[in-house]
PDB file of C-alpha atoms and ligand atoms in Angstrom:
ATOM      1  CA  UNK A   1      13.882   6.974 -15.690  1.00 74.00           C
ATOM      2  CA  UNK A   2      13.390   8.087 -12.124  1.00 86.00           C
ATOM      3  CA  UNK A   3      16.028   6.663  -9.789  1.00 95.00           C
ATOM      4  CA  UNK A   4      14.880   3.492  -8.013  1.00 95.00           C
ATOM      5  CA  UNK A   5      14.879   3.721  -4.231  1.00 97.00           C
ATOM      6  CA  UNK A   6      14.259   0.175  -2.966  1.00 98.00           C
ATOM      7  CA  UNK A   7      14.878  -2.791  -5.202  1.00 97.00           C
ATOM      8  CA  UNK A   8      13.080  -6.123  -5.089  1.00 98.00           C
ATOM      9  CA  UNK A   9      13.247  -9.022  -7.536  1.00 98.00           C
ATOM     10  CA  UNK A  10      10.148  -8.343  -9.618  1.00 98.00           C
ATOM     11  CA  UNK A  11       9.330  -4.799  -8.575  1.00 98.00           C
ATOM     12  CA  UNK A  12      11.127  -1.765  -7.246  1.00 98.00           C
ATOM     13  CA  UNK A  13       9.940   1.240  -5.261  1.00 98.00           C
ATOM     14  CA  UNK A  14      10.784   4.814  -6.137  1.00 98.00           C
ATOM     15  CA  UNK A  15       9.607   8.314  -5.302  1.00 98.00           C
ATOM     16  CA  UNK A  16       6.435   9.665  -6.916  1.00 98.00           C
ATOM     17  CA  UNK A  17       6.768  12.247  -9.682  1.00 97.00           C
ATOM     18  CA  UNK A  18       4.216  14.564 -11.265  1.00 97.00           C
ATOM     19  CA  UNK A  19       4.395  12.456 -14.420  1.00 97.00           C
ATOM     20  CA  UNK A  20       2.932   9.538 -12.401  1.00 98.00           C
ATOM     21  CA  UNK A  21      -0.339  11.360 -11.754  1.00 98.00           C
ATOM     22  CA  UNK A  22      -1.983  10.273 -15.024  1.00 98.00           C
ATOM     23  CA  UNK A  23      -1.247   6.676 -14.018  1.00 98.00           C
ATOM     24  CA  UNK A  24      -2.532   7.235 -10.498  1.00 98.00           C
ATOM     25  CA  UNK A  25      -5.758   8.590 -11.999  1.00 98.00           C
ATOM     26  CA  UNK A  26      -6.028   5.389 -14.042  1.00 98.00           C
ATOM     27  CA  UNK A  27      -5.443   3.251 -10.911  1.00 98.00           C
ATOM     28  CA  UNK A  28      -8.052   5.130  -8.857  1.00 98.00           C
ATOM     29  CA  UNK A  29     -10.644   5.025 -11.628  1.00 97.00           C
ATOM     30  CA  UNK A  30     -10.148   1.310 -12.365  1.00 98.00           C
ATOM     31  CA  UNK A  31     -13.234  -0.414 -10.944  1.00 96.00           C
ATOM     32  CA  UNK A  32     -11.585  -3.824 -10.782  1.00 97.00           C
ATOM     33  CA  UNK A  33      -8.502  -2.520  -8.955  1.00 98.00           C
ATOM     34  CA  UNK A  34     -10.604  -0.651  -6.364  1.00 97.00           C
ATOM     35  CA  UNK A  35     -13.314  -3.324  -6.098  1.00 96.00           C
ATOM     36  CA  UNK A  36     -12.842  -3.883  -2.355  1.00 96.00           C
ATOM     37  CA  UNK A  37     -11.973  -0.300  -1.480  1.00 95.00           C
ATOM     38  CA  UNK A  38     -13.672   3.008  -0.798  1.00 92.00           C
ATOM     39  CA  UNK A  39     -11.131   4.612  -3.137  1.00 91.00           C
ATOM     40  CA  UNK A  40     -12.833   5.202  -6.469  1.00 90.00           C
ATOM     41  CA  UNK A  41     -16.213   6.142  -5.016  1.00 90.00           C
ATOM     42  CA  UNK A  42     -16.000   9.286  -7.155  1.00 94.00           C
ATOM     43  CA  UNK A  43     -13.954   9.999 -10.292  1.00 97.00           C
ATOM     44  CA  UNK A  44     -10.412  11.201  -9.621  1.00 97.00           C
ATOM     45  CA  UNK A  45     -10.111  14.979  -9.778  1.00 97.00           C
ATOM     46  CA  UNK A  46      -7.166  17.281 -10.443  1.00 97.00           C
ATOM     47  CA  UNK A  47      -7.503  18.586  -6.892  1.00 98.00           C
ATOM     48  CA  UNK A  48      -7.371  15.078  -5.359  1.00 97.00           C
ATOM     49  CA  UNK A  49      -4.408  14.127  -7.544  1.00 98.00           C
ATOM     50  CA  UNK A  50      -2.615  17.339  -6.593  1.00 98.00           C
ATOM     51  CA  UNK A  51      -3.304  16.629  -2.894  1.00 97.00           C
ATOM     52  CA  UNK A  52      -1.904  13.107  -3.369  1.00 98.00           C
ATOM     53  CA  UNK A  53       1.203  14.555  -5.045  1.00 98.00           C
ATOM     54  CA  UNK A  54       1.634  17.073  -2.260  1.00 98.00           C
ATOM     55  CA  UNK A  55       1.327  14.363   0.410  1.00 97.00           C
ATOM     56  CA  UNK A  56       3.841  12.220  -1.458  1.00 97.00           C
ATOM     57  CA  UNK A  57       6.365  15.024  -1.780  1.00 96.00           C
ATOM     58  CA  UNK A  58       5.802  17.452   1.061  1.00 97.00           C
ATOM     59  CA  UNK A  59       4.190  15.773   4.073  1.00 98.00           C
ATOM     60  CA  UNK A  60       6.571  14.501   6.766  1.00 97.00           C
ATOM     61  CA  UNK A  61       3.877  12.128   8.036  1.00 98.00           C
ATOM     62  CA  UNK A  62       3.471  10.294   4.736  1.00 98.00           C
ATOM     63  CA  UNK A  63       5.869   8.297   2.540  1.00 98.00           C
ATOM     64  CA  UNK A  64       4.485   7.108  -0.796  1.00 98.00           C
ATOM     65  CA  UNK A  65       6.339   5.027  -3.357  1.00 98.00           C
ATOM     66  CA  UNK A  66       5.596   4.278  -6.966  1.00 98.00           C
ATOM     67  CA  UNK A  67       5.647   0.492  -7.533  1.00 98.00           C
ATOM     68  CA  UNK A  68       7.612  -0.178 -10.710  1.00 98.00           C
ATOM     69  CA  UNK A  69       7.475  -3.453 -12.604  1.00 98.00           C
ATOM     70  CA  UNK A  70      11.119  -4.279 -13.251  1.00 97.00           C
ATOM     71  CA  UNK A  71      10.512  -6.166 -16.504  1.00 97.00           C
ATOM     72  CA  UNK A  72       8.809  -3.180 -18.179  1.00 97.00           C
ATOM     73  CA  UNK A  73       9.981  -0.318 -15.935  1.00 96.00           C
ATOM     74  CA  UNK A  74       6.360   0.846 -15.806  1.00 98.00           C
ATOM     75  CA  UNK A  75       4.579   2.080 -12.705  1.00 98.00           C
ATOM     76  CA  UNK A  76       1.857  -0.446 -11.788  1.00 98.00           C
ATOM     77  CA  UNK A  77       0.727   0.976  -8.452  1.00 98.00           C
ATOM     78  CA  UNK A  78       1.582   2.807  -5.273  1.00 98.00           C
ATOM     79  CA  UNK A  79       2.504   1.640  -1.806  1.00 98.00           C
ATOM     80  CA  UNK A  80       3.171   3.672   1.277  1.00 98.00           C
ATOM     81  CA  UNK A  81       3.085   4.656   4.912  1.00 98.00           C
ATOM     82  CA  UNK A  82       0.404   7.067   6.006  1.00 98.00           C
ATOM     83  CA  UNK A  83      -0.580   8.830   9.242  1.00 98.00           C
ATOM     84  CA  UNK A  84       2.921   8.349  10.587  1.00 98.00           C
ATOM     85  CA  UNK A  85       2.747   9.214  14.283  1.00 98.00           C
ATOM     86  CA  UNK A  86       6.323   9.926  15.312  1.00 98.00           C
ATOM     87  CA  UNK A  87       5.952   9.942  19.142  1.00 98.00           C
ATOM     88  CA  UNK A  88       4.286   6.488  19.019  1.00 98.00           C
ATOM     89  CA  UNK A  89       6.428   5.386  16.048  1.00 98.00           C
ATOM     90  CA  UNK A  90       3.524   3.860  14.182  1.00 98.00           C
ATOM     91  CA  UNK A  91       2.342   4.088  10.612  1.00 98.00           C
ATOM     92  CA  UNK A  92      -0.519   2.811   8.493  1.00 98.00           C
ATOM     93  CA  UNK A  93       0.365   0.739   5.438  1.00 98.00           C
ATOM     94  CA  UNK A  94      -1.660   1.114   2.227  1.00 98.00           C
ATOM     95  CA  UNK A  95      -1.143  -0.321  -1.231  1.00 98.00           C
ATOM     96  CA  UNK A  96      -2.874  -0.152  -4.586  1.00 98.00           C
ATOM     97  CA  UNK A  97      -1.637  -2.208  -7.490  1.00 98.00           C
ATOM     98  CA  UNK A  98      -3.722  -0.466 -10.115  1.00 98.00           C
ATOM     99  CA  UNK A  99      -3.252  -2.832 -13.069  1.00 98.00           C
ATOM    100  CA  UNK A 100      -5.380  -5.964 -12.510  1.00 98.00           C
ATOM    101  CA  UNK A 101      -3.448  -7.672 -15.339  1.00 98.00           C
ATOM    102  CA  UNK A 102      -0.479  -7.965 -12.974  1.00 98.00           C
ATOM    103  CA  UNK A 103      -2.358  -9.253  -9.909  1.00 98.00           C
ATOM    104  CA  UNK A 104      -1.168 -12.533  -8.376  1.00 98.00           C
ATOM    105  CA  UNK A 105       2.412 -12.270  -9.634  1.00 98.00           C
ATOM    106  CA  UNK A 106       3.809 -11.573  -6.191  1.00 98.00           C
ATOM    107  CA  UNK A 107       4.210  -7.828  -6.794  1.00 98.00           C
ATOM    108  CA  UNK A 108       1.941  -6.789  -3.938  1.00 98.00           C
ATOM    109  CA  UNK A 109       3.662  -9.066  -1.448  1.00 98.00           C
ATOM    110  CA  UNK A 110       7.078  -7.818  -2.507  1.00 98.00           C
ATOM    111  CA  UNK A 111       6.033  -4.148  -2.339  1.00 98.00           C
ATOM    112  CA  UNK A 112       4.536  -4.786   1.115  1.00 98.00           C
ATOM    113  CA  UNK A 113       7.748  -6.458   2.318  1.00 98.00           C
ATOM    114  CA  UNK A 114       9.940  -3.648   1.009  1.00 98.00           C
ATOM    115  CA  UNK A 115       7.723  -0.943   2.515  1.00 98.00           C
ATOM    116  CA  UNK A 116       7.552  -2.721   5.880  1.00 98.00           C
ATOM    117  CA  UNK A 117      11.330  -3.182   5.934  1.00 98.00           C
ATOM    118  CA  UNK A 118      11.712   0.517   5.114  1.00 98.00           C
ATOM    119  CA  UNK A 119       9.326   1.393   7.964  1.00 98.00           C
ATOM    120  CA  UNK A 120      11.253  -0.586  10.577  1.00 98.00           C
ATOM    121  CA  UNK A 121      14.825  -0.182   9.392  1.00 97.00           C
ATOM    122  CA  UNK A 122      14.963   3.280   7.874  1.00 98.00           C
ATOM    123  CA  UNK A 123      12.221   5.039   9.821  1.00 98.00           C
ATOM    124  CA  UNK A 124      12.612   3.092  13.066  1.00 98.00           C
ATOM    125  CA  UNK A 125       8.864   2.462  13.418  1.00 98.00           C
ATOM    126  CA  UNK A 126       7.548   0.250  16.229  1.00 98.00           C
ATOM    127  CA  UNK A 127       4.216  -0.780  14.681  1.00 98.00           C
ATOM    128  CA  UNK A 128       2.921  -0.912  11.122  1.00 98.00           C
ATOM    129  CA  UNK A 129      -0.843  -1.463  10.910  1.00 98.00           C
ATOM    130  CA  UNK A 130      -3.546  -1.671   8.271  1.00 98.00           C
ATOM    131  CA  UNK A 131      -7.221  -2.287   7.677  1.00 98.00           C
ATOM    132  CA  UNK A 132      -8.551  -4.352   4.783  1.00 98.00           C
ATOM    133  CA  UNK A 133     -11.972  -5.396   3.504  1.00 98.00           C
ATOM    134  CA  UNK A 134     -12.428  -8.957   4.841  1.00 98.00           C
ATOM    135  CA  UNK A 135     -13.643 -10.092   1.407  1.00 97.00           C
ATOM    136  CA  UNK A 136     -10.366  -8.992  -0.166  1.00 98.00           C
ATOM    137  CA  UNK A 137      -8.815 -12.457   0.241  1.00 98.00           C
ATOM    138  CA  UNK A 138      -5.956 -11.658  -2.124  1.00 98.00           C
ATOM    139  CA  UNK A 139      -4.873  -8.683  -0.035  1.00 98.00           C
ATOM    140  CA  UNK A 140      -5.184 -10.505   3.313  1.00 98.00           C
ATOM    141  CA  UNK A 141      -3.087 -13.336   1.890  1.00 98.00           C
ATOM    142  CA  UNK A 142      -0.429 -10.950   0.565  1.00 98.00           C
ATOM    143  CA  UNK A 143      -0.236  -9.185   3.953  1.00 98.00           C
ATOM    144  CA  UNK A 144       0.055 -12.484   5.819  1.00 98.00           C
ATOM    145  CA  UNK A 145       2.865 -13.570   3.509  1.00 97.00           C
ATOM    146  CA  UNK A 146       4.627 -10.298   4.325  1.00 97.00           C
ATOM    147  CA  UNK A 147       4.315 -10.989   8.071  1.00 97.00           C
ATOM    148  CA  UNK A 148       1.186  -9.100   9.143  1.00 98.00           C
ATOM    149  CA  UNK A 149      -0.890 -10.717  11.884  1.00 98.00           C
ATOM    150  CA  UNK A 150      -4.680 -10.479  12.244  1.00 98.00           C
ATOM    151  CA  UNK A 151      -5.763  -8.475  15.285  1.00 98.00           C
ATOM    152  CA  UNK A 152      -9.522  -8.463  14.888  1.00 98.00           C
ATOM    153  CA  UNK A 153     -12.488  -7.309  12.881  1.00 98.00           C
ATOM    154  CA  UNK A 154     -14.112  -3.908  12.556  1.00 98.00           C
ATOM    155  CA  UNK A 155     -17.711  -4.768  11.799  1.00 98.00           C
ATOM    156  CA  UNK A 156     -19.266  -3.317   8.636  1.00 97.00           C
ATOM    157  CA  UNK A 157     -16.441  -0.816   8.464  1.00 97.00           C
ATOM    158  CA  UNK A 158     -16.002  -0.659   4.683  1.00 95.00           C
ATOM    159  CA  UNK A 159     -18.709   0.405   2.266  1.00 94.00           C
ATOM    160  CA  UNK A 160     -17.863  -0.882  -1.206  1.00 89.00           C
ATOM    161  CA  UNK A 161     -19.985  -1.539  -4.266  1.00 87.00           C
ATOM    162  CA  UNK A 162     -23.347  -1.263  -2.590  1.00 89.00           C
ATOM    163  CA  UNK A 163     -22.781  -3.117   0.659  1.00 93.00           C
ATOM    164  CA  UNK A 164     -20.976  -3.033   3.968  1.00 96.00           C
ATOM    165  CA  UNK A 165     -18.056  -5.328   4.677  1.00 96.00           C
ATOM    166  CA  UNK A 166     -16.130  -6.148   7.826  1.00 98.00           C
ATOM    167  CA  UNK A 167     -12.554  -4.869   7.889  1.00 98.00           C
ATOM    168  CA  UNK A 168      -9.719  -7.092   9.084  1.00 98.00           C
ATOM    169  CA  UNK A 169      -7.308  -5.149  11.278  1.00 98.00           C
ATOM    170  CA  UNK A 170      -3.723  -6.354  10.947  1.00 98.00           C
ATOM    171  CA  UNK A 171      -0.347  -5.288  12.244  1.00 98.00           C
ATOM    172  CA  UNK A 172       3.287  -6.203  12.416  1.00 98.00           C
ATOM    173  CA  UNK A 173       5.488  -5.264  15.350  1.00 98.00           C
ATOM    174  CA  UNK A 174       9.111  -4.301  15.140  1.00 97.00           C
ATOM    175  CA  UNK A 175      10.303  -7.133  17.424  1.00 96.00           C
ATOM    176  CA  UNK A 176       8.495  -9.851  15.518  1.00 94.00           C
ATOM    177  CA  UNK A 177       9.673  -8.392  12.226  1.00 95.00           C
ATOM    178  CA  UNK A 178      13.318  -8.351  13.301  1.00 95.00           C
ATOM    179  CA  UNK A 179      13.032 -11.853  14.752  1.00 93.00           C
ATOM    180  CA  UNK A 180      11.524 -13.234  11.528  1.00 90.00           C
ATOM    181  CA  UNK A 181      14.180 -11.439   9.522  1.00 88.00           C
ATOM    182  CA  UNK A 182      16.864 -13.043  11.649  1.00 85.00           C
ATOM    183  CA  UNK A 183      18.333  -9.797  13.010  1.00 59.00           C
TER     184      UNK A 183
HETATM  185  C1  COA B 201      -4.041  -6.751  -2.831  1.00 80.13           C
HETATM  186  C2  COA B 201      -2.741  -6.648  -3.624  1.00 80.13           C
HETATM  187  C3  COA B 201      -1.801  -5.683  -2.930  1.00 80.13           C
HETATM  188  C4  COA B 201      -2.086  -8.031  -3.693  1.00 80.13           C
HETATM  189  O1  COA B 201      -0.973  -7.963  -4.536  1.00 80.13           O
HETATM  190  P1  COA B 201      -0.777  -9.068  -5.695  1.00 80.13           P
HETATM  191  O2  COA B 201       0.516  -8.782  -6.332  1.00 80.13           O
HETATM  192  O3  COA B 201      -1.984  -9.080  -6.573  1.00 80.13           O
HETATM  193  O4  COA B 201      -0.787 -10.418  -4.851  1.00 80.13           O
HETATM  194  P2  COA B 201       0.401 -11.456  -4.568  1.00 80.13           P
HETATM  195  O5  COA B 201       0.671 -12.216  -5.825  1.00 80.13           O
HETATM  196  O6  COA B 201       1.547 -10.777  -3.925  1.00 80.13           O
HETATM  197  O7  COA B 201      -0.293 -12.409  -3.475  1.00 80.13           O
HETATM  198  C5  COA B 201      -1.653 -12.778  -3.631  1.00 80.13           C
HETATM  199  C6  COA B 201      -1.924 -14.079  -2.920  1.00 80.13           C
HETATM  200  O8  COA B 201      -3.348 -14.225  -2.801  1.00 80.13           O
HETATM  201  C7  COA B 201      -3.729 -15.444  -3.398  1.00 80.13           C
HETATM  202  N1  COA B 201      -5.085 -15.283  -3.906  1.00 80.13           N
HETATM  203  C8  COA B 201      -5.519 -14.482  -4.912  1.00 80.13           C
HETATM  204  N2  COA B 201      -6.847 -14.597  -5.053  1.00 80.13           N
HETATM  205  C9  COA B 201      -7.256 -15.489  -4.111  1.00 80.13           C
HETATM  206  C10 COA B 201      -8.524 -16.014  -3.745  1.00 80.13           C
HETATM  207  N3  COA B 201      -9.637 -15.640  -4.365  1.00 80.13           N
HETATM  208  N4  COA B 201      -8.566 -16.904  -2.721  1.00 80.13           N
HETATM  209  C11 COA B 201      -7.444 -17.282  -2.063  1.00 80.13           C
HETATM  210  N5  COA B 201      -6.221 -16.797  -2.350  1.00 80.13           N
HETATM  211  C12 COA B 201      -6.131 -15.918  -3.367  1.00 80.13           C
HETATM  212  C13 COA B 201      -2.679 -15.685  -4.458  1.00 80.13           C
HETATM  213  O9  COA B 201      -2.688 -17.031  -4.885  1.00 80.13           O
HETATM  214  C14 COA B 201      -1.424 -15.287  -3.690  1.00 80.13           C
HETATM  215  O10 COA B 201      -1.085 -16.227  -2.695  1.00 80.13           O
HETATM  216  P3  COA B 201       0.040 -17.383  -2.926  1.00 80.13           P
HETATM  217  O11 COA B 201       1.310 -16.677  -3.307  1.00 80.13           O
HETATM  218  O12 COA B 201       0.107 -18.069  -1.604  1.00 80.13           O
HETATM  219  O13 COA B 201      -0.471 -18.237  -4.052  1.00 80.13           O
HETATM  220  C15 COA B 201      -3.040  -6.153  -5.084  1.00 80.13           C
HETATM  221  O14 COA B 201      -3.753  -7.155  -5.799  1.00 80.13           O
HETATM  222  C16 COA B 201      -3.828  -4.866  -5.102  1.00 80.13           C
HETATM  223  O15 COA B 201      -3.276  -3.824  -4.840  1.00 80.13           O
HETATM  224  N6  COA B 201      -5.113  -4.950  -5.440  1.00 80.13           N
HETATM  225  C17 COA B 201      -5.956  -3.807  -5.677  1.00 80.13           C
HETATM  226  C18 COA B 201      -6.063  -2.840  -4.538  1.00 80.13           C
HETATM  227  C19 COA B 201      -6.283  -3.479  -3.208  1.00 80.13           C
HETATM  228  O16 COA B 201      -7.152  -4.319  -3.038  1.00 80.13           O
HETATM  229  N7  COA B 201      -5.488  -3.029  -2.252  1.00 80.13           N
HETATM  230  C20 COA B 201      -5.559  -3.467  -0.893  1.00 80.13           C
HETATM  231  C21 COA B 201      -6.405  -2.532  -0.139  1.00 80.13           C
HETATM  232  S1  COA B 201      -6.313  -2.798   1.618  1.00 80.13           S
END
């Protein structure tokens, strides 16, 4: 088994391997998992999967983790920091738990918390931000539990499943994170 990198109670985060790509294809092509997202608007291709693998392994401005369910040791999704802008010390958080059978077990919240902690403590980021389809109540709730704060709405910013949806813009700042963590 690939060495775990960050350990939570129910899930752990580890680096992405080539062997994960078949699972990532399954996550991207799962209509229920990508219901609120633009991901999945075309079938996953070898080229897109290869580009994902290259970003995960060879792009200094991206850190992607495999989310591993501890009970089964299986990869159930990915979580990561994208578009890392080093001078401004900010990064965009994205997550996809690709197995709807494990939704609502706290995995997404835990993966978000671990990735955010990694961003602030290991990478010394100042701001972690994200955008999420406003109808994706589960995701907004998970992000709020992990400490993200709503900043505003981007109107009709997401096109998913035949209609436009507002996107909630959220962020967490280093100071508020450290304060909440009791540092
Ligand atoms: C969004 C996602 C990360 C959340 O992770 P998760 O492990 O399923 O969710 P968690 O169990 O950590 O938290 C979900 C929370 O939303 C709540 N929730 C779920 N559906 C809800 C609904 N329809 N209305 C209100 N609350 C809801 C849950 O009860 C839980 O809150 P609680 O702990 O206060 O009860 C995960 O489901 C996922 O990756 N989904 C598919 C891809 C996706 O949408 N990614 C986000 C793109 S921005």
